[in-house]
PDB file of C-alpha atoms and ligand atoms in Angstrom:
ATOM      1  CA  MET A   1      91.809 108.614 100.832  1.00  0.00           C
ATOM      2  CA  ALA A   2      89.905 111.539  99.294  1.00  0.00           C
ATOM      3  CA  ILE A   3      87.287 110.613  96.710  1.00  0.00           C
ATOM      4  CA  GLN A   4      89.028 112.628  93.945  1.00  0.00           C
ATOM      5  CA  ASP A   5      92.367 110.874  94.619  1.00  0.00           C
ATOM      6  CA  PHE A   6      90.559 107.597  94.497  1.00  0.00           C
ATOM      7  CA  MET A   7      88.942 108.404  91.150  1.00  0.00           C
ATOM      8  CA  ASP A   8      92.258 109.596  89.675  1.00  0.00           C
ATOM      9  CA  CYS A   9      94.041 106.528  90.886  1.00  0.00           C
ATOM     10  CA  HIS A  10      91.305 104.291  89.581  1.00  0.00           C
ATOM     11  CA  ALA A  11      91.562 105.883  86.143  1.00  0.00           C
ATOM     12  CA  GLN A  12      95.329 105.417  86.151  1.00  0.00           C
ATOM     13  CA  LEU A  13      95.032 101.808  87.150  1.00  0.00           C
ATOM     14  CA  ALA A  14      92.560 101.099  84.410  1.00  0.00           C
ATOM     15  CA  MET A  15      95.282 102.163  81.945  1.00  0.00           C
ATOM     16  CA  THR A  16      98.084 100.087  83.443  1.00  0.00           C
ATOM     17  CA  VAL A  17      98.532  96.416  82.834  1.00  0.00           C
ATOM     18  CA  ASN A  18      97.911  94.367  85.944  1.00  0.00           C
ATOM     19  CA  ASN A  19     101.372  93.125  86.870  1.00  0.00           C
ATOM     20  CA  ALA A  20     100.085  90.377  89.079  1.00  0.00           C
ATOM     21  CA  SER A  21      99.184  87.299  87.131  1.00  0.00           C
ATOM     22  CA  HIS A  22     100.717  84.989  89.700  1.00  0.00           C
ATOM     23  CA  TYR A  23      99.912  85.755  93.306  1.00  0.00           C
ATOM     24  CA  ILE A  24      99.368  83.490  96.333  1.00  0.00           C
ATOM     25  CA  GLY A  25      98.837  85.163  99.697  1.00  0.00           C
ATOM     26  CA  ARG A  26      97.924  83.819 103.075  1.00  0.00           C
ATOM     27  CA  PHE A  27      96.547  84.580 106.506  1.00  0.00           C
ATOM     28  CA  ALA A  28      98.218  82.501 109.199  1.00  0.00           C
ATOM     29  CA  PRO A  29      96.462  82.781 112.568  1.00  0.00           C
ATOM     30  CA  SER A  30      97.655  80.914 115.667  1.00  0.00           C
ATOM     31  CA  PRO A  31      94.554  79.411 117.287  1.00  0.00           C
ATOM     32  CA  THR A  32      95.400  80.754 120.732  1.00  0.00           C
ATOM     33  CA  GLY A  33      92.197  82.822 120.917  1.00  0.00           C
ATOM     34  CA  PRO A  34      89.399  84.135 118.708  1.00  0.00           C
ATOM     35  CA  LEU A  35      90.056  86.833 116.117  1.00  0.00           C
ATOM     36  CA  HIS A  36      89.889  90.369 117.516  1.00  0.00           C
ATOM     37  CA  ALA A  37      90.049  93.837 115.985  1.00  0.00           C
ATOM     38  CA  GLY A  38      93.833  93.536 115.534  1.00  0.00           C
ATOM     39  CA  SER A  39      93.910  90.130 113.889  1.00  0.00           C
ATOM     40  CA  LEU A  40      91.063  91.098 111.534  1.00  0.00           C
ATOM     41  CA  VAL A  41      93.258  93.877 110.166  1.00  0.00           C
ATOM     42  CA  ALA A  42      95.879  91.311 109.096  1.00  0.00           C
ATOM     43  CA  ALA A  43      93.187  88.982 107.715  1.00  0.00           C
ATOM     44  CA  LEU A  44      91.512  91.758 105.755  1.00  0.00           C
ATOM     45  CA  ALA A  45      94.807  93.185 104.452  1.00  0.00           C
ATOM     46  CA  SER A  46      95.989  89.826 103.172  1.00  0.00           C
ATOM     47  CA  TRP A  47      92.602  89.079 101.618  1.00  0.00           C
ATOM     48  CA  LEU A  48      92.349  92.475  99.919  1.00  0.00           C
ATOM     49  CA  ASP A  49      95.918  92.219  98.617  1.00  0.00           C
ATOM     50  CA  ALA A  50      95.186  88.781  97.115  1.00  0.00           C
ATOM     51  CA  ARG A  51      91.955  89.969  95.510  1.00  0.00           C
ATOM     52  CA  ALA A  52      93.570  93.190  94.266  1.00  0.00           C
ATOM     53  CA  HIS A  53      96.098  90.982  92.432  1.00  0.00           C
ATOM     54  CA  ASP A  54      93.475  88.487  91.198  1.00  0.00           C
ATOM     55  CA  GLY A  55      95.377  85.993  93.284  1.00  0.00           C
ATOM     56  CA  GLN A  56      94.624  83.199  95.706  1.00  0.00           C
ATOM     57  CA  TRP A  57      94.154  83.686  99.434  1.00  0.00           C
ATOM     58  CA  LEU A  58      94.986  80.760 101.730  1.00  0.00           C
ATOM     59  CA  VAL A  59      94.366  80.282 105.439  1.00  0.00           C
ATOM     60  CA  ARG A  60      96.998  78.414 107.389  1.00  0.00           C
ATOM     61  CA  ILE A  61      96.310  77.430 110.994  1.00  0.00           C
ATOM     62  CA  GLU A  62      99.595  77.869 112.879  1.00  0.00           C
ATOM     63  CA  ASP A  63      98.932  75.370 115.627  1.00  0.00           C
ATOM     64  CA  ILE A  64     102.443  73.986 115.913  1.00  0.00           C
ATOM     65  CA  ASP A  65     102.915  75.030 119.543  1.00  0.00           C
ATOM     66  CA  SER A  66     100.282  72.860 121.190  1.00  0.00           C
ATOM     67  CA  THR A  67     101.026  74.404 124.611  1.00  0.00           C
ATOM     68  CA  ARG A  68      99.556  77.738 123.410  1.00  0.00           C
ATOM     69  CA  CYS A  69      96.700  76.578 121.184  1.00  0.00           C
ATOM     70  CA  LEU A  70      93.100  76.103 122.325  1.00  0.00           C
ATOM     71  CA  SER A  71      91.153  73.151 121.060  1.00  0.00           C
ATOM     72  CA  GLY A  72      88.360  74.098 118.661  1.00  0.00           C
ATOM     73  CA  MET A  73      89.718  77.631 118.189  1.00  0.00           C
ATOM     74  CA  ASP A  74      90.576  76.943 114.538  1.00  0.00           C
ATOM     75  CA  GLN A  75      86.872  76.393 113.788  1.00  0.00           C
ATOM     76  CA  ILE A  76      85.901  79.559 115.630  1.00  0.00           C
ATOM     77  CA  ILE A  77      88.463  81.577 113.637  1.00  0.00           C
ATOM     78  CA  LEU A  78      87.270  80.065 110.331  1.00  0.00           C
ATOM     79  CA  GLN A  79      83.663  80.896 111.286  1.00  0.00           C
ATOM     80  CA  GLN A  80      84.639  84.465 112.161  1.00  0.00           C
ATOM     81  CA  LEU A  81      86.388  84.868 108.809  1.00  0.00           C
ATOM     82  CA  ALA A  82      83.428  83.386 106.959  1.00  0.00           C
ATOM     83  CA  ALA A  83      81.044  85.783 108.745  1.00  0.00           C
ATOM     84  CA  CYS A  84      83.167  88.626 107.357  1.00  0.00           C
ATOM     85  CA  GLY A  85      83.031  87.137 103.823  1.00  0.00           C
ATOM     86  CA  LEU A  86      86.646  85.938 103.901  1.00  0.00           C
ATOM     87  CA  HIS A  87      86.933  82.354 102.629  1.00  0.00           C
ATOM     88  CA  SER A  88      90.142  80.451 102.027  1.00  0.00           C
ATOM     89  CA  ASP A  89      90.608  79.435  98.378  1.00  0.00           C
ATOM     90  CA  GLN A  90      91.901  76.041  99.499  1.00  0.00           C
ATOM     91  CA  PRO A  91      91.201  73.865 102.549  1.00  0.00           C
ATOM     92  CA  PRO A  92      93.167  75.361 105.465  1.00  0.00           C
ATOM     93  CA  LEU A  93      96.558  73.859 106.169  1.00  0.00           C
ATOM     94  CA  TYR A  94      97.375  72.792 109.762  1.00  0.00           C
ATOM     95  CA  GLN A  95     100.969  73.100 110.930  1.00  0.00           C
ATOM     96  CA  SER A  96     100.429  70.452 113.596  1.00  0.00           C
ATOM     97  CA  ARG A  97     100.177  67.862 110.795  1.00  0.00           C
ATOM     98  CA  ARG A  98     103.387  68.885 109.052  1.00  0.00           C
ATOM     99  CA  SER A  99     106.165  68.041 111.515  1.00  0.00           C
ATOM    100  CA  ALA A 100     107.778  65.576 109.072  1.00  0.00           C
ATOM    101  CA  LEU A 101     108.326  68.409 106.589  1.00  0.00           C
ATOM    102  CA  TYR A 102     109.853  70.680 109.209  1.00  0.00           C
ATOM    103  CA  GLN A 103     112.184  67.835 110.273  1.00  0.00           C
ATOM    104  CA  GLN A 104     113.253  67.335 106.630  1.00  0.00           C
ATOM    105  CA  ALA A 105     114.055  71.021 106.343  1.00  0.00           C
ATOM    106  CA  LEU A 106     116.014  70.898 109.610  1.00  0.00           C
ATOM    107  CA  ASP A 107     117.925  67.861 108.331  1.00  0.00           C
ATOM    108  CA  ARG A 108     118.827  69.802 105.177  1.00  0.00           C
ATOM    109  CA  LEU A 109     120.033  72.718 107.291  1.00  0.00           C
ATOM    110  CA  ILE A 110     122.110  70.365 109.433  1.00  0.00           C
ATOM    111  CA  ALA A 111     123.632  68.694 106.372  1.00  0.00           C
ATOM    112  CA  SER A 112     124.591  72.079 104.892  1.00  0.00           C
ATOM    113  CA  GLY A 113     126.080  73.362 108.152  1.00  0.00           C
ATOM    114  CA  TYR A 114     123.379  75.993 108.790  1.00  0.00           C
ATOM    115  CA  ALA A 115     121.971  74.259 111.858  1.00  0.00           C
ATOM    116  CA  TYR A 116     123.792  73.060 114.935  1.00  0.00           C
ATOM    117  CA  PRO A 117     122.721  71.397 118.173  1.00  0.00           C
ATOM    118  CA  CYS A 118     122.739  73.446 121.370  1.00  0.00           C
ATOM    119  CA  GLY A 119     123.036  71.966 124.841  1.00  0.00           C
ATOM    120  CA  CYS A 120     122.636  75.213 126.782  1.00  0.00           C
ATOM    121  CA  SER A 121     119.916  75.846 129.328  1.00  0.00           C
ATOM    122  CA  ARG A 122     118.745  79.418 129.992  1.00  0.00           C
ATOM    123  CA  ARG A 123     121.014  79.453 133.062  1.00  0.00           C
ATOM    124  CA  ASP A 124     124.030  78.348 130.956  1.00  0.00           C
ATOM    125  CA  ILE A 125     123.319  81.210 128.555  1.00  0.00           C
ATOM    126  CA  GLU A 126     123.042  83.746 131.415  1.00  0.00           C
ATOM    127  CA  LEU A 127     126.312  82.560 132.904  1.00  0.00           C
ATOM    128  CA  ALA A 128     128.140  82.623 129.574  1.00  0.00           C
ATOM    129  CA  LEU A 129     126.899  86.167 128.908  1.00  0.00           C
ATOM    130  CA  GLN A 130     127.996  87.281 132.397  1.00  0.00           C
ATOM    131  CA  ARG A 131     131.417  85.693 131.960  1.00  0.00           C
ATOM    132  CA  GLY A 132     131.829  87.473 128.656  1.00  0.00           C
ATOM    133  CA  GLY A 133     130.882  90.732 130.372  1.00  0.00           C
ATOM    134  CA  ARG A 134     127.872  91.285 128.149  1.00  0.00           C
ATOM    135  CA  SER A 135     124.252  90.547 128.712  1.00  0.00           C
ATOM    136  CA  ARG A 136     122.352  91.487 125.634  1.00  0.00           C
ATOM    137  CA  ALA A 137     118.654  90.807 125.510  1.00  0.00           C
ATOM    138  CA  ARG A 138     116.118  91.526 122.823  1.00  0.00           C
ATOM    139  CA  HIS A 139     112.356  91.467 123.460  1.00  0.00           C
ATOM    140  CA  GLY A 140     113.155  89.789 126.777  1.00  0.00           C
ATOM    141  CA  GLU A 141     115.154  87.027 125.042  1.00  0.00           C
ATOM    142  CA  LEU A 142     118.863  86.646 125.702  1.00  0.00           C
ATOM    143  CA  ILE A 143     121.009  86.888 122.602  1.00  0.00           C
ATOM    144  CA  TYR A 144     122.753  83.524 122.362  1.00  0.00           C
ATOM    145  CA  PRO A 145     126.525  83.906 122.896  1.00  0.00           C
ATOM    146  CA  GLY A 146     127.322  81.034 120.516  1.00  0.00           C
ATOM    147  CA  THR A 147     128.645  78.611 123.170  1.00  0.00           C
ATOM    148  CA  CYS A 148     127.737  75.447 121.215  1.00  0.00           C
ATOM    149  CA  ARG A 149     128.778  76.684 117.772  1.00  0.00           C
ATOM    150  CA  ALA A 150     132.008  74.731 118.016  1.00  0.00           C
ATOM    151  CA  GLY A 151     130.401  71.594 119.505  1.00  0.00           C
ATOM    152  CA  LEU A 152     128.416  70.371 122.471  1.00  0.00           C
ATOM    153  CA  GLN A 153     131.485  69.613 124.636  1.00  0.00           C
ATOM    154  CA  GLY A 154     129.877  66.584 126.182  1.00  0.00           C
ATOM    155  CA  LYS A 155     126.476  68.143 126.871  1.00  0.00           C
ATOM    156  CA  PRO A 156     123.380  66.447 125.432  1.00  0.00           C
ATOM    157  CA  ALA A 157     121.666  68.340 122.590  1.00  0.00           C
ATOM    158  CA  ARG A 158     118.600  70.251 123.773  1.00  0.00           C
ATOM    159  CA  ALA A 159     117.690  72.439 120.862  1.00  0.00           C
ATOM    160  CA  TRP A 160     118.758  73.260 117.304  1.00  0.00           C
ATOM    161  CA  ARG A 161     119.928  76.710 116.248  1.00  0.00           C
ATOM    162  CA  PHE A 162     120.546  78.537 112.995  1.00  0.00           C
ATOM    163  CA  ARG A 163     124.176  79.519 112.429  1.00  0.00           C
ATOM    164  CA  THR A 164     124.143  83.215 111.501  1.00  0.00           C
ATOM    165  CA  GLN A 165     127.049  84.714 109.556  1.00  0.00           C
ATOM    166  CA  ALA A 166     128.844  87.564 111.325  1.00  0.00           C
ATOM    167  CA  GLU A 167     128.491  91.074 109.931  1.00  0.00           C
ATOM    168  CA  SER A 168     125.943  90.286 107.278  1.00  0.00           C
ATOM    169  CA  LEU A 169     123.582  93.203 107.096  1.00  0.00           C
ATOM    170  CA  LEU A 170     120.472  92.083 105.275  1.00  0.00           C
ATOM    171  CA  HIS A 171     118.442  94.577 103.221  1.00  0.00           C
ATOM    172  CA  TRP A 172     114.916  94.153 101.870  1.00  0.00           C
ATOM    173  CA  GLN A 173     111.922  96.210 100.814  1.00  0.00           C
ATOM    174  CA  ASP A 174     108.645  96.241 102.656  1.00  0.00           C
ATOM    175  CA  ARG A 175     105.709  97.415 100.505  1.00  0.00           C
ATOM    176  CA  ARG A 176     104.453  99.743 103.228  1.00  0.00           C
ATOM    177  CA  LEU A 177     107.445 100.357 105.505  1.00  0.00           C
ATOM    178  CA  GLY A 178     109.925 100.869 102.641  1.00  0.00           C
ATOM    179  CA  ALA A 179     113.635  99.965 102.883  1.00  0.00           C
ATOM    180  CA  GLN A 180     114.435  97.701 105.829  1.00  0.00           C
ATOM    181  CA  SER A 181     117.638  96.215 107.157  1.00  0.00           C
ATOM    182  CA  GLN A 182     118.812  94.006 109.998  1.00  0.00           C
ATOM    183  CA  ASP A 183     122.100  92.462 111.070  1.00  0.00           C
ATOM    184  CA  VAL A 184     120.697  89.175 112.317  1.00  0.00           C
ATOM    185  CA  ALA A 185     123.954  87.864 113.800  1.00  0.00           C
ATOM    186  CA  TYR A 186     124.349  90.992 115.945  1.00  0.00           C
ATOM    187  CA  GLU A 187     120.737  91.981 116.677  1.00  0.00           C
ATOM    188  CA  VAL A 188     119.151  88.539 117.064  1.00  0.00           C
ATOM    189  CA  GLY A 189     121.930  85.955 117.238  1.00  0.00           C
ATOM    190  CA  ASP A 190     121.784  82.247 116.416  1.00  0.00           C
ATOM    191  CA  PHE A 191     118.044  81.702 116.687  1.00  0.00           C
ATOM    192  CA  ILE A 192     116.189  78.521 117.611  1.00  0.00           C
ATOM    193  CA  LEU A 193     114.891  76.191 114.892  1.00  0.00           C
ATOM    194  CA  LYS A 194     113.722  73.358 117.154  1.00  0.00           C
ATOM    195  CA  ARG A 195     113.128  73.881 120.856  1.00  0.00           C
ATOM    196  CA  ALA A 196     114.243  71.739 123.755  1.00  0.00           C
ATOM    197  CA  ASP A 197     110.673  70.397 124.077  1.00  0.00           C
ATOM    198  CA  GLY A 198     110.832  69.108 120.487  1.00  0.00           C
ATOM    199  CA  CYS A 199     108.556  71.801 119.073  1.00  0.00           C
ATOM    200  CA  PHE A 200     109.662  73.354 115.776  1.00  0.00           C
ATOM    201  CA  ALA A 201     110.103  77.110 115.974  1.00  0.00           C
ATOM    202  CA  TYR A 202     107.723  79.518 114.240  1.00  0.00           C
ATOM    203  CA  GLN A 203     110.562  80.782 112.002  1.00  0.00           C
ATOM    204  CA  LEU A 204     111.259  77.363 110.504  1.00  0.00           C
ATOM    205  CA  ALA A 205     107.609  76.282 110.164  1.00  0.00           C
ATOM    206  CA  VAL A 206     106.548  79.538 108.527  1.00  0.00           C
ATOM    207  CA  VAL A 207     109.376  79.477 105.981  1.00  0.00           C
ATOM    208  CA  VAL A 208     108.823  75.819 105.086  1.00  0.00           C
ATOM    209  CA  ASP A 209     105.079  76.418 104.660  1.00  0.00           C
ATOM    210  CA  ASP A 210     105.376  79.694 102.747  1.00  0.00           C
ATOM    211  CA  GLY A 211     107.714  77.818 100.400  1.00  0.00           C
ATOM    212  CA  ALA A 212     105.568  74.690 100.099  1.00  0.00           C
ATOM    213  CA  GLN A 213     102.406  76.700  99.454  1.00  0.00           C
ATOM    214  CA  GLY A 214     104.137  78.873  96.832  1.00  0.00           C
ATOM    215  CA  ILE A 215     103.358  82.058  98.768  1.00  0.00           C
ATOM    216  CA  THR A 216     104.391  85.047  96.660  1.00  0.00           C
ATOM    217  CA  ASP A 217     103.182  87.739  99.068  1.00  0.00           C
ATOM    218  CA  VAL A 218     102.999  88.032 102.832  1.00  0.00           C
ATOM    219  CA  ALA A 219     100.738  90.754 104.279  1.00  0.00           C
ATOM    220  CA  ARG A 220     100.646  90.658 108.075  1.00  0.00           C
ATOM    221  CA  GLY A 221     100.818  92.919 111.172  1.00  0.00           C
ATOM    222  CA  ALA A 222     103.832  95.144 111.766  1.00  0.00           C
ATOM    223  CA  ASP A 223     104.562  93.299 115.021  1.00  0.00           C
ATOM    224  CA  LEU A 224     105.905  90.481 112.833  1.00  0.00           C
ATOM    225  CA  ALA A 225     108.088  92.722 110.649  1.00  0.00           C
ATOM    226  CA  ASP A 226     111.099  92.052 112.831  1.00  0.00           C
ATOM    227  CA  ASN A 227     110.972  88.325 111.917  1.00  0.00           C
ATOM    228  CA  THR A 228     111.392  88.987 108.205  1.00  0.00           C
ATOM    229  CA  ALA A 229     115.211  88.996 108.138  1.00  0.00           C
ATOM    230  CA  ARG A 230     115.410  85.643 109.917  1.00  0.00           C
ATOM    231  CA  GLN A 231     112.877  84.251 107.478  1.00  0.00           C
ATOM    232  CA  ILE A 232     114.852  85.526 104.466  1.00  0.00           C
ATOM    233  CA  LEU A 233     118.018  83.897 105.836  1.00  0.00           C
ATOM    234  CA  LEU A 234     116.175  80.602 106.187  1.00  0.00           C
ATOM    235  CA  GLN A 235     114.677  80.896 102.701  1.00  0.00           C
ATOM    236  CA  ARG A 236     118.155  81.394 101.262  1.00  0.00           C
ATOM    237  CA  ALA A 237     119.617  78.500 103.245  1.00  0.00           C
ATOM    238  CA  LEU A 238     116.770  76.231 102.041  1.00  0.00           C
ATOM    239  CA  HIS A 239     116.881  77.535  98.436  1.00  0.00           C
ATOM    240  CA  LEU A 240     113.322  78.875  98.667  1.00  0.00           C
ATOM    241  CA  PRO A 241     112.141  82.067  96.984  1.00  0.00           C
ATOM    242  CA  THR A 242     111.588  85.178  99.117  1.00  0.00           C
ATOM    243  CA  PRO A 243     108.022  86.505  98.972  1.00  0.00           C
ATOM    244  CA  ARG A 244     107.203  90.233  98.869  1.00  0.00           C
ATOM    245  CA  TYR A 245     106.337  91.576 102.310  1.00  0.00           C
ATOM    246  CA  LEU A 246     103.793  94.151 103.457  1.00  0.00           C
ATOM    247  CA  HIS A 247     103.439  94.858 107.169  1.00  0.00           C
ATOM    248  CA  THR A 248     100.227  96.674 108.156  1.00  0.00           C
ATOM    249  CA  THR A 249      99.608  99.264 110.847  1.00  0.00           C
ATOM    250  CA  LEU A 250      98.857  97.726 114.232  1.00  0.00           C
ATOM    251  CA  VAL A 251      95.826  98.197 116.416  1.00  0.00           C
ATOM    252  CA  LEU A 252      97.091  99.179 119.850  1.00  0.00           C
ATOM    253  CA  GLY A 253      95.555  98.208 123.173  1.00  0.00           C
ATOM    254  CA  ALA A 254      94.928 100.501 126.146  1.00  0.00           C
ATOM    255  CA  ASN A 255      98.556 100.083 127.286  1.00  0.00           C
ATOM    256  CA  GLY A 256      99.910 101.279 123.907  1.00  0.00           C
ATOM    257  CA  GLU A 257     101.086  97.811 122.974  1.00  0.00           C
ATOM    258  CA  LYS A 258      99.814  95.640 120.135  1.00  0.00           C
ATOM    259  CA  LEU A 259      96.177  94.692 120.839  1.00  0.00           C
ATOM    260  CA  SER A 260      96.003  91.213 122.353  1.00  0.00           C
ATOM    261  CA  LYS A 261      93.897  89.181 124.707  1.00  0.00           C
ATOM    262  CA  GLN A 262      96.214  90.260 127.529  1.00  0.00           C
ATOM    263  CA  ASN A 263      95.474  93.975 127.040  1.00  0.00           C
ATOM    264  CA  GLY A 264      91.767  93.765 126.610  1.00  0.00           C
ATOM    265  CA  ALA A 265      91.076  92.636 123.053  1.00  0.00           C
ATOM    266  CA  GLN A 266      87.480  91.476 122.708  1.00  0.00           C
ATOM    267  CA  ALA A 267      86.580  88.640 120.324  1.00  0.00           C
ATOM    268  CA  LEU A 268      85.100  90.002 117.082  1.00  0.00           C
ATOM    269  CA  ASP A 269      81.392  90.478 117.253  1.00  0.00           C
ATOM    270  CA  THR A 270      80.396  88.572 114.138  1.00  0.00           C
ATOM    271  CA  ARG A 271      76.750  89.544 114.573  1.00  0.00           C
ATOM    272  CA  HIS A 272      77.888  92.865 113.086  1.00  0.00           C
ATOM    273  CA  PRO A 273      80.536  91.893 110.511  1.00  0.00           C
ATOM    274  CA  LEU A 274      80.324  95.186 108.587  1.00  0.00           C
ATOM    275  CA  ALA A 275      81.089  97.188 111.761  1.00  0.00           C
ATOM    276  CA  ALA A 276      84.080  94.940 112.488  1.00  0.00           C
ATOM    277  CA  LEU A 277      85.286  95.203 108.886  1.00  0.00           C
ATOM    278  CA  ASN A 278      84.840  98.995 108.842  1.00  0.00           C
ATOM    279  CA  GLN A 279      86.988  99.270 111.947  1.00  0.00           C
ATOM    280  CA  ALA A 280      89.720  97.148 110.333  1.00  0.00           C
ATOM    281  CA  ALA A 281      89.387  99.034 107.031  1.00  0.00           C
ATOM    282  CA  ALA A 282      89.897 102.382 108.818  1.00  0.00           C
ATOM    283  CA  VAL A 283      93.197 101.116 110.259  1.00  0.00           C
ATOM    284  CA  LEU A 284      94.274 100.283 106.711  1.00  0.00           C
ATOM    285  CA  GLY A 285      93.408 103.777 105.438  1.00  0.00           C
ATOM    286  CA  LEU A 286      90.243 102.684 103.565  1.00  0.00           C
ATOM    287  CA  THR A 287      86.938 104.559 103.607  1.00  0.00           C
ATOM    288  CA  GLN A 288      83.857 103.489 105.584  1.00  0.00           C
ATOM    289  CA  GLN A 289      81.269 101.435 103.689  1.00  0.00           C
ATOM    290  CA  HIS A 290      77.580 101.161 104.441  1.00  0.00           C
ATOM    291  CA  GLU A 291      76.463  98.408 102.077  1.00  0.00           C
ATOM    292  CA  PRO A 292      77.576  94.961 103.210  1.00  0.00           C
ATOM    293  CA  ALA A 293      76.988  93.523  99.745  1.00  0.00           C
ATOM    294  CA  ASP A 294      79.727  95.559  98.044  1.00  0.00           C
ATOM    295  CA  ALA A 295      81.963  96.817 100.854  1.00  0.00           C
ATOM    296  CA  LEU A 296      84.724  94.315 100.076  1.00  0.00           C
ATOM    297  CA  ALA A 297      84.673  95.135  96.360  1.00  0.00           C
ATOM    298  CA  HIS A 298      85.031  98.855  97.137  1.00  0.00           C
ATOM    299  CA  TRP A 299      87.964  98.171  99.402  1.00  0.00           C
ATOM    300  CA  VAL A 300      89.679  95.995  96.802  1.00  0.00           C
ATOM    301  CA  ALA A 301      89.546  98.970  94.379  1.00  0.00           C
ATOM    302  CA  GLN A 302      90.903 101.335  97.048  1.00  0.00           C
ATOM    303  CA  TRP A 303      93.594  98.856  98.032  1.00  0.00           C
ATOM    304  CA  LYS A 304      94.903  98.766  94.472  1.00  0.00           C
ATOM    305  CA  CYS A 305      95.424 102.509  94.646  1.00  0.00           C
ATOM    306  CA  LEU A 306      97.064 102.486  98.045  1.00  0.00           C
ATOM    307  CA  TYR A 307      99.358  99.483  97.993  1.00  0.00           C
ATOM    308  CA  ASN A 308      99.809  97.948  94.576  1.00  0.00           C
ATOM    309  CA  HIS A 309     102.858  99.988  93.747  1.00  0.00           C
ATOM    310  CA  ALA A 310     106.220  99.181  95.335  1.00  0.00           C
ATOM    311  CA  PRO A 311     107.555 102.122  97.407  1.00  0.00           C
TER     312      PRO A 311
HETATM  313  N1  LIG B   1     100.906  82.771 113.350  1.00  0.00           N
HETATM  314  C1  LIG B   1     101.403  84.105 113.454  1.00  0.00           C
HETATM  315  C2  LIG B   1     100.518  84.915 114.392  1.00  0.00           C
HETATM  316  O1  LIG B   1      99.375  84.587 114.566  1.00  0.00           O
HETATM  317  C3  LIG B   1     101.444  84.840 112.148  1.00  0.00           C
HETATM  318  C4  LIG B   1     102.546  84.338 111.302  1.00  0.00           C
HETATM  319  C5  LIG B   1     102.790  85.107 110.006  1.00  0.00           C
HETATM  320  O2  LIG B   1     101.860  85.726 109.464  1.00  0.00           O
HETATM  321  O3  LIG B   1     103.907  85.020 109.530  1.00  0.00           O
HETATM  322  O4  LIG B   1     100.984  85.878 114.924  1.00  0.00           O
END
């Protein structure tokens, strides 16, 4: 952003009433590895958005899938955030301690007909898709053909799925990406709420927690944008409000995919927090800062100009 634009925008903002008296945002890392340049972008974006709205910023540790989480990683992530000056406004919430709430939500979905048990193995799904002459996959996942929608037909229940409504194109606004739409039934299918191993799915846990924590705004990486429609469907089925969404630019790894441990992401070097923050800020379109003491405050002011107005 050019300095003159920034000054103009700042002057304009000073004249407008801040429309954000009630704002609760969150950063929701999965403790599968330390924060890296990519995850810091999401952390910084959500923190800046909360501060730009005079709101609260919460950290939620998404450790529901114990097979993927590393012990002690939550503490490392919290230390990395603290080294960058990002502190949760409330004690962090741990998904691993909230299974009873996810079960209650699932029970409500079952009672209202939105959730149904599924007895299909991956092989059953492959065979059903072949028999039907279609084999549609999405991100490597087979689109469920709906075999158990009408009942288990003697099979034991393995998982629980969300019953999508056919031909229901969902529309929503993303604060950075603009108008979005997805036909969940066609593009995703009846998605999993509780897996065969008893683990609650990310989609259900995240919607229950965003609702329980009163999250008004979600700012996270664009790799997660594709989950939004499923989350809105779940919010509606559970009578929860839909937050505003903002999906940030992604940091790409050497192979052109989202930066991750698998494609060479290094853990943040918290001995040089300003360097790490400057790198994340650049991805978000913010200017470089040289004074650690007021870098975050400068970015909050810039953020207001860049993102505080709906597209
Ligand atoms: N736990 C998810 C992740 O680390 C983020 C979930 C979210 O922000 O909705 O990718």
